[in-house]
One Martini backbone bead per residue (centre of mass of N, CA, C, O) as a GRO file, in nm:
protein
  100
    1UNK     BB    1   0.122  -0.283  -0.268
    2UNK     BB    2   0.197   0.012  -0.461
    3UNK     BB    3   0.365   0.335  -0.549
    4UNK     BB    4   0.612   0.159  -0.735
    5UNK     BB    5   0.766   0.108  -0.961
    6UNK     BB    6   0.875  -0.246  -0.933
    7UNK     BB    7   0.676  -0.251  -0.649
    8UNK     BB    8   0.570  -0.518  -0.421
    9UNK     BB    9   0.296  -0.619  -0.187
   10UNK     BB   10   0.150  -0.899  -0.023
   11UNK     BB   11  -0.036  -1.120   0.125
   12UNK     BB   12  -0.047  -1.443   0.235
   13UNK     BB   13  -0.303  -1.493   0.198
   14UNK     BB   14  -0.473  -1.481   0.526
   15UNK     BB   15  -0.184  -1.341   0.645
   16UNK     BB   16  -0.107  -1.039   0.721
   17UNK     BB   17   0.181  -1.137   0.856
   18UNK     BB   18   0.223  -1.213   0.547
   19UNK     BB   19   0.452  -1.091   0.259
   20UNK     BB   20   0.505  -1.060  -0.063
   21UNK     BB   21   0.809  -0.977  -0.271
   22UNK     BB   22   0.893  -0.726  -0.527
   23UNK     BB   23   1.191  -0.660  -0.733
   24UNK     BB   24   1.298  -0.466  -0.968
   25UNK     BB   25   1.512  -0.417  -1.204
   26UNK     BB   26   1.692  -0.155  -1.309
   27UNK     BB   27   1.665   0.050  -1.583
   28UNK     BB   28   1.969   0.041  -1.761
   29UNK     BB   29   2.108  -0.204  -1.624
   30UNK     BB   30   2.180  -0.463  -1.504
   31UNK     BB   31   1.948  -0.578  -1.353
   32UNK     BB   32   1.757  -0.578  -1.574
   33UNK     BB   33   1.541  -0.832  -1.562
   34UNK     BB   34   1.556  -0.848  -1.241
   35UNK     BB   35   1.368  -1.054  -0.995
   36UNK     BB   36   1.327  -1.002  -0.595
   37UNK     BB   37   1.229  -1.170  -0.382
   38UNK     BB   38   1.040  -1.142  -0.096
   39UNK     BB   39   1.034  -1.160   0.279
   40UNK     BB   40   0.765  -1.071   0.493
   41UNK     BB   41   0.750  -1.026   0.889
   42UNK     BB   42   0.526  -0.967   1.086
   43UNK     BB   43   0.476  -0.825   1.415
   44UNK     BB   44   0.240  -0.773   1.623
   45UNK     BB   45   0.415  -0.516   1.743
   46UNK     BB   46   0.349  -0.346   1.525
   47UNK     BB   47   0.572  -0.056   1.453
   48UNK     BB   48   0.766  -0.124   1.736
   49UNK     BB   49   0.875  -0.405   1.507
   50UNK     BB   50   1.063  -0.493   1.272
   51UNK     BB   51   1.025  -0.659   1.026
   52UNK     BB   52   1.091  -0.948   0.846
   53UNK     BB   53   1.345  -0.973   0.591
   54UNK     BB   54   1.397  -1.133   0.292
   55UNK     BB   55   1.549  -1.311   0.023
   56UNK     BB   56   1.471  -1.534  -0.214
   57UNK     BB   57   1.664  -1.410  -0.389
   58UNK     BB   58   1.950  -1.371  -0.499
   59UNK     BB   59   2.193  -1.142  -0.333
   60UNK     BB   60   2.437  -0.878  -0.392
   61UNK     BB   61   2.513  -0.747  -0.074
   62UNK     BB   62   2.688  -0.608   0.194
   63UNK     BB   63   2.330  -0.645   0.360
   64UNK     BB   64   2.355  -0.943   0.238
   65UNK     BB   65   2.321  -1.275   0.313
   66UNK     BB   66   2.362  -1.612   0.152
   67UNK     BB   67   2.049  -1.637   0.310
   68UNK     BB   68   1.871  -1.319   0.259
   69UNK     BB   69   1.953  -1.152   0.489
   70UNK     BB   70   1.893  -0.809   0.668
   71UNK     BB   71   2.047  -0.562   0.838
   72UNK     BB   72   1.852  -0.480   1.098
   73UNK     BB   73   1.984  -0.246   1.342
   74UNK     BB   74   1.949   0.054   1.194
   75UNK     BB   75   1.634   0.043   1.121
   76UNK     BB   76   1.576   0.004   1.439
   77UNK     BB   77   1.660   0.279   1.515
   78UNK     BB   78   1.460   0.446   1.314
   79UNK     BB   79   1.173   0.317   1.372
   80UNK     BB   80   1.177   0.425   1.598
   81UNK     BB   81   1.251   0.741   1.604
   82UNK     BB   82   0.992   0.767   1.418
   83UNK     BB   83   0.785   0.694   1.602
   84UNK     BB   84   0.869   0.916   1.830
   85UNK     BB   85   0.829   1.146   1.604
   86UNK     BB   86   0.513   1.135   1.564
   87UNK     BB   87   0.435   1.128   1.873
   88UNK     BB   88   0.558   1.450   1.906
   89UNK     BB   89   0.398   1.556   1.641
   90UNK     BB   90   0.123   1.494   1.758
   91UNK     BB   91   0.156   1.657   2.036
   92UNK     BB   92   0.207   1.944   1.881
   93UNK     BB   93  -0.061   1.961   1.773
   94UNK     BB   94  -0.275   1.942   2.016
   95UNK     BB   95  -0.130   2.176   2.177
   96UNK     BB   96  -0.241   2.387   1.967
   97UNK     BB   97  -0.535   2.329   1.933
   98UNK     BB   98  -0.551   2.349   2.286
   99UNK     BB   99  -0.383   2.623   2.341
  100UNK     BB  100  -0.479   2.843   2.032
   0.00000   0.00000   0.00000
């Protein structure tokens, strides 16, 4: 699964809930040529709980420790609000259609 050049995402076989992922460096970077694999984890109960991602190619980032996990705390409140503000989208449109 991929809409952008340089980045995919598949199911790792047949468990939904595992899927291996690649970042391309950006071209004209230092980056350049350079693929990072990562490793996602998706919890039963996504998406009300964000994937567990890690870098499994070394990546020097001040949110990514030297074991490749990257720091979701703020993802984690990001991945709420946006659910949240989805299903309030969702019940004013449903309320406009029922009641205009």
């Amino acid at each position: 699964m991929s809409g952008e050049s340089g980045i995919s995402a598949f199911p790792e076989g047949d468990n939904i809930f595992c899927w291996k992922g690649t970042i391309k460096g950006s071209k004209d970077t230092v980056f350049e040529g350079t693929e990072y694999k990562l490793s996602l984890s998706f919890p039963n109960d996504y998406p009300f709980k964000p994937p567990k991602v890690k870098f499994e190619t070394s990546c020097f980032h001040p949110n990514v420790d030297i074991y490749g996990n990257i720091c979701l705390d703020i993802l984690q409140v990001k991945l709420n609000l946006l659910v949240f503000s989805m299903l309030l989208l969702k019940f004013c449109c449903l309320n406009v259609l029922l009641f205009n």
